[in-house]
Amino acid sequence: DAGVIQSPRHEVTEMGQEVTLRCKPISGHNSLFWYRQTMMRGLELLIYFNNNVPIDDSGMPEDRFSAKMPNASFSTLKIQPSEPRDSAVYFCASSWGTGQGADTQYFGPGTRLTVL
Amino acid sequence: SQQGEEDPQALSIQEGENATMNCSYKTSINNLQWYRQNSGRGLVHLILIRSNEREKHSGRLRVTLDTSKKSSSLLITASRAADTASYFCATGLISNTGKLIFGQGTTLQVKP
């Protein structure tokens, strides 16, 4: 298996532009997670999906952030409009949820976002 | 504050020495997991210990869990330069079926 795939790996954009990050989870996994990592705040869970349905989006910073999972093999995280404080590394992770507590998560390589 | 807090924040040792990292948490858990992150990479799962387990081994890794003290430790024996990375504990809460709460991590440097 190729593992969790994220694209792009690096994104540099200007303030006010729309940014779309993409994730392909491991085939067969039924849970997908979006995280943001910064030096100041560490690793933060933004949102997670189970069976393509958003379960917990309490970590989404504000309305500028949105996430979708139209099918089991694809998810997007969109920031519109982007701001310099959104600069971070964004990770996608997937897991096979047994419904009996948090399961092992498999992380993608991350997208390093820089907003100028 | 963070559910998982790790100690120390940074650790520097010589190759061959053992490295111990600690994690404390606040609320009841279903399981606790440890992950490693090499610089510029994603996190990689190392080991999972369930709330009814006290100790678990995997190769050179030994994890303990003390639910009465709400703490866990990760021991890496006979460390190697390749073990240089950040190590995170993550707690799976009883109240959530899939969510993990990550600590701030311990940065380990193993000098050759």
PDB file of C-alpha atoms in Angstrom:
ATOM      1  CA  ASP A   1       0.000   0.000   0.000  1.00  0.00           C
ATOM      2  CA  ALA A   2       1.247   3.513  -0.799  1.00  0.00           C
ATOM      3  CA  GLY A   3       0.209   4.866   2.563  1.00  0.00           C
ATOM      4  CA  VAL A   4      -1.622   8.131   3.077  1.00  0.00           C
ATOM      5  CA  ILE A   5      -1.020  10.470   0.151  1.00  0.00           C
ATOM      6  CA  GLN A   6      -1.123  14.232   0.484  1.00  0.00           C
ATOM      7  CA  SER A   7      -0.799  16.929  -2.116  1.00  0.00           C
ATOM      8  CA  PRO A   8       0.743  19.328  -2.619  1.00  0.00           C
ATOM      9  CA  ARG A   9       3.786  18.729  -0.407  1.00  0.00           C
ATOM     10  CA  HIS A  10       4.597  22.424  -0.348  1.00  0.00           C
ATOM     11  CA  GLU A  11       2.364  25.405  -0.992  1.00  0.00           C
ATOM     12  CA  VAL A  12       3.350  29.051  -0.969  1.00  0.00           C
ATOM     13  CA  THR A  13       0.565  31.538  -1.460  1.00  0.00           C
ATOM     14  CA  GLU A  14      -0.296  35.128  -0.767  1.00  0.00           C
ATOM     15  CA  MET A  15      -2.646  36.362   1.886  1.00  0.00           C
ATOM     16  CA  GLY A  16      -6.244  36.329   0.720  1.00  0.00           C
ATOM     17  CA  GLN A  17      -5.830  33.468  -1.736  1.00  0.00           C
ATOM     18  CA  GLU A  18      -7.757  30.218  -1.538  1.00  0.00           C
ATOM     19  CA  VAL A  19      -5.764  27.130  -0.618  1.00  0.00           C
ATOM     20  CA  THR A  20      -6.897  23.540  -1.112  1.00  0.00           C
ATOM     21  CA  LEU A  21      -5.089  20.631   0.470  1.00  0.00           C
ATOM     22  CA  ARG A  22      -5.802  17.091  -0.645  1.00  0.00           C
ATOM     23  CA  CYS A  23      -5.617  13.705   1.008  1.00  0.00           C
ATOM     24  CA  LYS A  24      -6.043  10.128  -0.115  1.00  0.00           C
ATOM     25  CA  PRO A  25      -6.355   7.784   2.875  1.00  0.00           C
ATOM     26  CA  ILE A  26      -5.187   4.194   2.999  1.00  0.00           C
ATOM     27  CA  SER A  27      -7.611   1.958   1.128  1.00  0.00           C
ATOM     28  CA  GLY A  28     -10.046   0.275   3.490  1.00  0.00           C
ATOM     29  CA  HIS A  29      -9.640   2.768   6.318  1.00  0.00           C
ATOM     30  CA  ASN A  30     -12.878   4.286   7.549  1.00  0.00           C
ATOM     31  CA  SER A  31     -11.638   7.238   9.607  1.00  0.00           C
ATOM     32  CA  LEU A  32      -9.772  10.299   8.361  1.00  0.00           C
ATOM     33  CA  PHE A  33      -8.184  13.079  10.396  1.00  0.00           C
ATOM     34  CA  TRP A  34      -6.816  16.518   9.540  1.00  0.00           C
ATOM     35  CA  TYR A  35      -4.168  17.995  11.850  1.00  0.00           C
ATOM     36  CA  ARG A  36      -2.190  21.214  11.902  1.00  0.00           C
ATOM     37  CA  GLN A  37       1.299  21.406  13.407  1.00  0.00           C
ATOM     38  CA  THR A  38       3.126  24.557  14.436  1.00  0.00           C
ATOM     39  CA  MET A  39       5.991  25.204  16.818  1.00  0.00           C
ATOM     40  CA  MET A  40       3.801  27.343  19.043  1.00  0.00           C
ATOM     41  CA  ARG A  41       0.699  25.149  19.264  1.00  0.00           C
ATOM     42  CA  GLY A  42       2.028  21.685  18.543  1.00  0.00           C
ATOM     43  CA  LEU A  43      -0.192  19.143  16.804  1.00  0.00           C
ATOM     44  CA  GLU A  44      -3.848  20.148  16.721  1.00  0.00           C
ATOM     45  CA  LEU A  45      -6.742  18.055  15.480  1.00  0.00           C
ATOM     46  CA  LEU A  46      -8.853  20.147  13.119  1.00  0.00           C
ATOM     47  CA  ILE A  47     -11.557  17.702  12.069  1.00  0.00           C
ATOM     48  CA  TYR A  48     -12.158  14.029  11.699  1.00  0.00           C
ATOM     49  CA  PHE A  49     -14.479  11.916   9.570  1.00  0.00           C
ATOM     50  CA  ASN A  50     -15.857   8.451  10.106  1.00  0.00           C
ATOM     51  CA  ASN A  51     -17.364   6.682   7.100  1.00  0.00           C
ATOM     52  CA  ASN A  52     -17.135   9.990   5.191  1.00  0.00           C
ATOM     53  CA  VAL A  53     -19.239  11.835   7.785  1.00  0.00           C
ATOM     54  CA  PRO A  54     -17.712  14.679   9.852  1.00  0.00           C
ATOM     55  CA  ILE A  55     -17.766  13.589  13.491  1.00  0.00           C
ATOM     56  CA  ASP A  56     -15.896  16.340  15.297  1.00  0.00           C
ATOM     57  CA  ASP A  57     -14.979  19.702  13.760  1.00  0.00           C
ATOM     58  CA  SER A  58     -14.456  21.533  17.034  1.00  0.00           C
ATOM     59  CA  GLY A  59     -10.820  22.116  16.161  1.00  0.00           C
ATOM     60  CA  MET A  60     -11.520  24.017  12.962  1.00  0.00           C
ATOM     61  CA  PRO A  61     -10.184  27.508  13.722  1.00  0.00           C
ATOM     62  CA  GLU A  62     -12.882  29.561  12.050  1.00  0.00           C
ATOM     63  CA  ASP A  63     -15.233  29.787   9.116  1.00  0.00           C
ATOM     64  CA  ARG A  64     -12.344  30.313   6.744  1.00  0.00           C
ATOM     65  CA  PHE A  65     -11.586  26.605   7.116  1.00  0.00           C
ATOM     66  CA  SER A  66     -13.748  23.903   5.566  1.00  0.00           C
ATOM     67  CA  ALA A  67     -13.259  20.192   4.952  1.00  0.00           C
ATOM     68  CA  LYS A  68     -15.052  17.673   2.806  1.00  0.00           C
ATOM     69  CA  MET A  69     -14.911  13.965   2.238  1.00  0.00           C
ATOM     70  CA  PRO A  70     -17.023  13.202  -0.843  1.00  0.00           C
ATOM     71  CA  ASN A  71     -16.010   9.528  -0.864  1.00  0.00           C
ATOM     72  CA  ALA A  72     -13.939   7.008   1.056  1.00  0.00           C
ATOM     73  CA  SER A  73     -10.794   7.685  -0.938  1.00  0.00           C
ATOM     74  CA  PHE A  74     -10.563  11.462  -0.999  1.00  0.00           C
ATOM     75  CA  SER A  75     -10.729  14.463   1.312  1.00  0.00           C
ATOM     76  CA  THR A  76      -9.974  18.162   0.982  1.00  0.00           C
ATOM     77  CA  LEU A  77      -9.183  20.904   3.458  1.00  0.00           C
ATOM     78  CA  LYS A  78      -9.834  24.379   2.133  1.00  0.00           C
ATOM     79  CA  ILE A  79      -8.770  27.724   3.547  1.00  0.00           C
ATOM     80  CA  GLN A  80     -10.473  30.771   2.075  1.00  0.00           C
ATOM     81  CA  PRO A  81      -9.191  33.436   2.438  1.00  0.00           C
ATOM     82  CA  SER A  82      -5.785  32.405   3.718  1.00  0.00           C
ATOM     83  CA  GLU A  83      -3.864  34.467   6.276  1.00  0.00           C
ATOM     84  CA  PRO A  84      -0.192  34.444   7.345  1.00  0.00           C
ATOM     85  CA  ARG A  85      -1.127  32.846  10.685  1.00  0.00           C
ATOM     86  CA  ASP A  86      -2.370  29.790   8.769  1.00  0.00           C
ATOM     87  CA  SER A  87       1.232  28.955   7.897  1.00  0.00           C
ATOM     88  CA  ALA A  88       1.875  25.480   9.284  1.00  0.00           C
ATOM     89  CA  VAL A  89       2.321  21.864   8.309  1.00  0.00           C
ATOM     90  CA  TYR A  90      -1.007  20.167   7.687  1.00  0.00           C
ATOM     91  CA  PHE A  91      -1.194  16.417   8.166  1.00  0.00           C
ATOM     92  CA  CYS A  92      -3.818  13.977   7.077  1.00  0.00           C
ATOM     93  CA  ALA A  93      -4.090  10.629   8.865  1.00  0.00           C
ATOM     94  CA  SER A  94      -6.334   7.623   8.461  1.00  0.00           C
ATOM     95  CA  SER A  95      -7.245   4.620  10.556  1.00  0.00           C
ATOM     96  CA  TRP A  96      -9.413   1.551  10.600  1.00  0.00           C
ATOM     97  CA  GLY A  97     -11.847   2.322  13.390  1.00  0.00           C
ATOM     98  CA  THR A  98     -13.104  -0.627  15.390  1.00  0.00           C
ATOM     99  CA  GLY A  99     -15.465   1.569  17.389  1.00  0.00           C
ATOM    100  CA  GLN A 100     -13.779   0.468  20.590  1.00  0.00           C
ATOM    101  CA  GLY A 101     -11.583   3.438  21.237  1.00  0.00           C
ATOM    102  CA  ALA A 102      -9.018   5.341  19.249  1.00  0.00           C
ATOM    103  CA  ASP A 103      -7.079   3.199  16.836  1.00  0.00           C
ATOM    104  CA  THR A 104      -3.624   3.404  15.305  1.00  0.00           C
ATOM    105  CA  GLN A 105      -3.412   6.339  12.946  1.00  0.00           C
ATOM    106  CA  TYR A 106      -1.305   6.393   9.799  1.00  0.00           C
ATOM    107  CA  PHE A 107      -0.004   9.807   8.845  1.00  0.00           C
ATOM    108  CA  GLY A 108       0.731  11.276   5.477  1.00  0.00           C
ATOM    109  CA  PRO A 109       3.933  13.234   4.787  1.00  0.00           C
ATOM    110  CA  GLY A 110       2.200  16.561   5.334  1.00  0.00           C
ATOM    111  CA  THR A 111       1.710  19.745   3.346  1.00  0.00           C
ATOM    112  CA  ARG A 112       3.908  22.654   4.362  1.00  0.00           C
ATOM    113  CA  LEU A 113       1.832  25.804   3.827  1.00  0.00           C
ATOM    114  CA  THR A 114       3.369  29.254   3.773  1.00  0.00           C
ATOM    115  CA  VAL A 115       1.089  32.260   3.484  1.00  0.00           C
ATOM    116  CA  LEU A 116       2.927  35.469   2.671  1.00  0.00           C
TER     117      LEU A 116
ATOM    118  CA  SER B   1      -4.369  22.642  29.029  1.00  0.00           C
ATOM    119  CA  GLN B   2      -3.104  19.666  27.060  1.00  0.00           C
ATOM    120  CA  GLN B   3      -4.514  16.250  27.824  1.00  0.00           C
ATOM    121  CA  GLY B   4      -1.069  14.782  27.333  1.00  0.00           C
ATOM    122  CA  GLU B   5       1.953  16.561  28.725  1.00  0.00           C
ATOM    123  CA  GLU B   6       5.397  15.200  28.133  1.00  0.00           C
ATOM    124  CA  ASP B   7       8.562  15.409  30.089  1.00  0.00           C
ATOM    125  CA  PRO B   8      11.271  16.271  29.361  1.00  0.00           C
ATOM    126  CA  GLN B   9      10.698  18.598  26.423  1.00  0.00           C
ATOM    127  CA  ALA B  10      14.186  17.806  25.148  1.00  0.00           C
ATOM    128  CA  LEU B  11      16.668  15.038  25.852  1.00  0.00           C
ATOM    129  CA  SER B  12      20.222  14.571  24.633  1.00  0.00           C
ATOM    130  CA  ILE B  13      22.100  11.326  25.209  1.00  0.00           C
ATOM    131  CA  GLN B  14      25.011   9.329  23.839  1.00  0.00           C
ATOM    132  CA  GLU B  15      24.539   6.376  21.553  1.00  0.00           C
ATOM    133  CA  GLY B  16      24.112   3.206  23.554  1.00  0.00           C
ATOM    134  CA  GLU B  17      22.456   4.893  26.506  1.00  0.00           C
ATOM    135  CA  ASN B  18      18.808   4.428  27.418  1.00  0.00           C
ATOM    136  CA  ALA B  19      16.256   7.195  26.887  1.00  0.00           C
ATOM    137  CA  THR B  20      13.164   7.605  29.037  1.00  0.00           C
ATOM    138  CA  MET B  21      10.274   9.898  28.197  1.00  0.00           C
ATOM    139  CA  ASN B  22       7.225  10.477  30.348  1.00  0.00           C
ATOM    140  CA  CYS B  23       3.662  11.419  29.569  1.00  0.00           C
ATOM    141  CA  SER B  24       0.931  12.550  31.939  1.00  0.00           C
ATOM    142  CA  TYR B  25      -2.735  12.971  31.139  1.00  0.00           C
ATOM    143  CA  LYS B  26      -5.820  14.237  32.861  1.00  0.00           C
ATOM    144  CA  THR B  27      -8.941  12.260  31.949  1.00  0.00           C
ATOM    145  CA  SER B  28      -9.751   8.568  31.729  1.00  0.00           C
ATOM    146  CA  ILE B  29      -8.470   6.840  28.646  1.00  0.00           C
ATOM    147  CA  ASN B  30      -9.244   3.832  26.513  1.00  0.00           C
ATOM    148  CA  ASN B  31      -5.671   3.524  25.326  1.00  0.00           C
ATOM    149  CA  LEU B  32      -2.420   5.444  25.045  1.00  0.00           C
ATOM    150  CA  GLN B  33      -0.200   5.466  22.000  1.00  0.00           C
ATOM    151  CA  TRP B  34       3.342   6.609  21.247  1.00  0.00           C
ATOM    152  CA  TYR B  35       4.398   8.056  17.920  1.00  0.00           C
ATOM    153  CA  ARG B  36       7.735   9.135  16.465  1.00  0.00           C
ATOM    154  CA  GLN B  37       8.303  12.029  14.090  1.00  0.00           C
ATOM    155  CA  ASN B  38      11.525  12.471  12.197  1.00  0.00           C
ATOM    156  CA  SER B  39      12.350  15.986  11.084  1.00  0.00           C
ATOM    157  CA  GLY B  40      10.202  17.064   8.161  1.00  0.00           C
ATOM    158  CA  ARG B  41       8.171  13.849   8.132  1.00  0.00           C
ATOM    159  CA  GLY B  42       4.796  12.610   9.291  1.00  0.00           C
ATOM    160  CA  LEU B  43       4.212  10.787  12.549  1.00  0.00           C
ATOM    161  CA  VAL B  44       4.790   7.057  12.732  1.00  0.00           C
ATOM    162  CA  HIS B  45       2.997   4.815  15.204  1.00  0.00           C
ATOM    163  CA  LEU B  46       5.292   2.967  17.606  1.00  0.00           C
ATOM    164  CA  ILE B  47       3.156   1.190  20.164  1.00  0.00           C
ATOM    165  CA  LEU B  48      -0.334   1.123  21.685  1.00  0.00           C
ATOM    166  CA  ILE B  49      -1.080   0.175  25.280  1.00  0.00           C
ATOM    167  CA  ARG B  50      -4.635  -0.359  26.475  1.00  0.00           C
ATOM    168  CA  SER B  51      -5.974   0.934  29.766  1.00  0.00           C
ATOM    169  CA  ASN B  52      -6.054  -2.585  31.233  1.00  0.00           C
ATOM    170  CA  GLU B  53      -2.391  -3.215  30.403  1.00  0.00           C
ATOM    171  CA  ARG B  54       0.551  -2.153  32.530  1.00  0.00           C
ATOM    172  CA  GLU B  55       3.536  -2.828  30.329  1.00  0.00           C
ATOM    173  CA  LYS B  56       4.249  -3.567  26.723  1.00  0.00           C
ATOM    174  CA  HIS B  57       7.398  -4.295  24.730  1.00  0.00           C
ATOM    175  CA  SER B  58       8.298  -3.904  21.091  1.00  0.00           C
ATOM    176  CA  GLY B  59      11.910  -4.504  20.149  1.00  0.00           C
ATOM    177  CA  ARG B  60      13.992  -1.920  22.016  1.00  0.00           C
ATOM    178  CA  LEU B  61      10.875  -0.081  23.195  1.00  0.00           C
ATOM    179  CA  ARG B  62       9.237  -0.573  26.546  1.00  0.00           C
ATOM    180  CA  VAL B  63       6.067   1.280  27.493  1.00  0.00           C
ATOM    181  CA  THR B  64       4.472   1.368  30.909  1.00  0.00           C
ATOM    182  CA  LEU B  65       1.086   2.698  31.904  1.00  0.00           C
ATOM    183  CA  ASP B  66      -0.051   3.647  35.395  1.00  0.00           C
ATOM    184  CA  THR B  67      -3.724   4.585  35.233  1.00  0.00           C
ATOM    185  CA  SER B  68      -3.824   5.447  38.941  1.00  0.00           C
ATOM    186  CA  LYS B  69      -1.214   8.136  38.358  1.00  0.00           C
ATOM    187  CA  LYS B  70      -2.466   8.911  34.859  1.00  0.00           C
ATOM    188  CA  SER B  71       0.999   8.557  33.438  1.00  0.00           C
ATOM    189  CA  SER B  72       2.996   6.557  30.933  1.00  0.00           C
ATOM    190  CA  SER B  73       6.646   6.207  30.084  1.00  0.00           C
ATOM    191  CA  LEU B  74       8.505   5.209  26.958  1.00  0.00           C
ATOM    192  CA  LEU B  75      11.919   3.636  27.352  1.00  0.00           C
ATOM    193  CA  ILE B  76      14.234   3.220  24.397  1.00  0.00           C
ATOM    194  CA  THR B  77      17.101   0.905  25.263  1.00  0.00           C
ATOM    195  CA  ALA B  78      20.545   0.937  23.655  1.00  0.00           C
ATOM    196  CA  SER B  79      19.744   4.081  21.690  1.00  0.00           C
ATOM    197  CA  ARG B  80      21.096   4.678  18.209  1.00  0.00           C
ATOM    198  CA  ALA B  81      21.710   7.867  16.246  1.00  0.00           C
ATOM    199  CA  ALA B  82      18.749   6.860  14.056  1.00  0.00           C
ATOM    200  CA  ASP B  83      16.470   7.188  17.110  1.00  0.00           C
ATOM    201  CA  THR B  84      16.945  10.967  16.944  1.00  0.00           C
ATOM    202  CA  ALA B  85      13.405  12.312  16.512  1.00  0.00           C
ATOM    203  CA  SER B  86      10.473  13.793  18.371  1.00  0.00           C
ATOM    204  CA  TYR B  87       8.310  11.405  20.356  1.00  0.00           C
ATOM    205  CA  PHE B  88       4.646  12.040  21.098  1.00  0.00           C
ATOM    206  CA  CYS B  89       2.193  10.370  23.385  1.00  0.00           C
ATOM    207  CA  ALA B  90      -1.439  10.353  22.324  1.00  0.00           C
ATOM    208  CA  THR B  91      -4.434   9.439  24.409  1.00  0.00           C
ATOM    209  CA  GLY B  92      -7.611   7.829  23.181  1.00  0.00           C
ATOM    210  CA  LEU B  93     -10.363   9.021  25.472  1.00  0.00           C
ATOM    211  CA  ILE B  94     -13.140   6.803  26.730  1.00  0.00           C
ATOM    212  CA  SER B  95     -15.653   9.436  25.673  1.00  0.00           C
ATOM    213  CA  ASN B  96     -14.507   9.383  22.051  1.00  0.00           C
ATOM    214  CA  THR B  97     -14.481   6.462  19.688  1.00  0.00           C
ATOM    215  CA  GLY B  98     -11.787   7.633  17.338  1.00  0.00           C
ATOM    216  CA  LYS B  99     -10.107  10.828  18.449  1.00  0.00           C
ATOM    217  CA  LEU B 100      -6.530  11.028  19.757  1.00  0.00           C
ATOM    218  CA  ILE B 101      -5.184  13.899  21.822  1.00  0.00           C
ATOM    219  CA  PHE B 102      -1.465  14.447  21.251  1.00  0.00           C
ATOM    220  CA  GLY B 103       1.043  15.841  23.723  1.00  0.00           C
ATOM    221  CA  GLN B 104       3.620  18.449  22.842  1.00  0.00           C
ATOM    222  CA  GLY B 105       6.330  15.856  22.374  1.00  0.00           C
ATOM    223  CA  THR B 106       9.846  15.151  23.564  1.00  0.00           C
ATOM    224  CA  THR B 107      12.720  15.932  21.232  1.00  0.00           C
ATOM    225  CA  LEU B 108      15.391  13.262  21.527  1.00  0.00           C
ATOM    226  CA  GLN B 109      18.908  13.710  20.229  1.00  0.00           C
ATOM    227  CA  VAL B 110      21.200  10.700  20.216  1.00  0.00           C
ATOM    228  CA  LYS B 111      24.813  11.630  19.669  1.00  0.00           C
ATOM    229  CA  PRO B 112      27.014   9.127  17.850  1.00  0.00           C
TER     230      PRO B 112
END
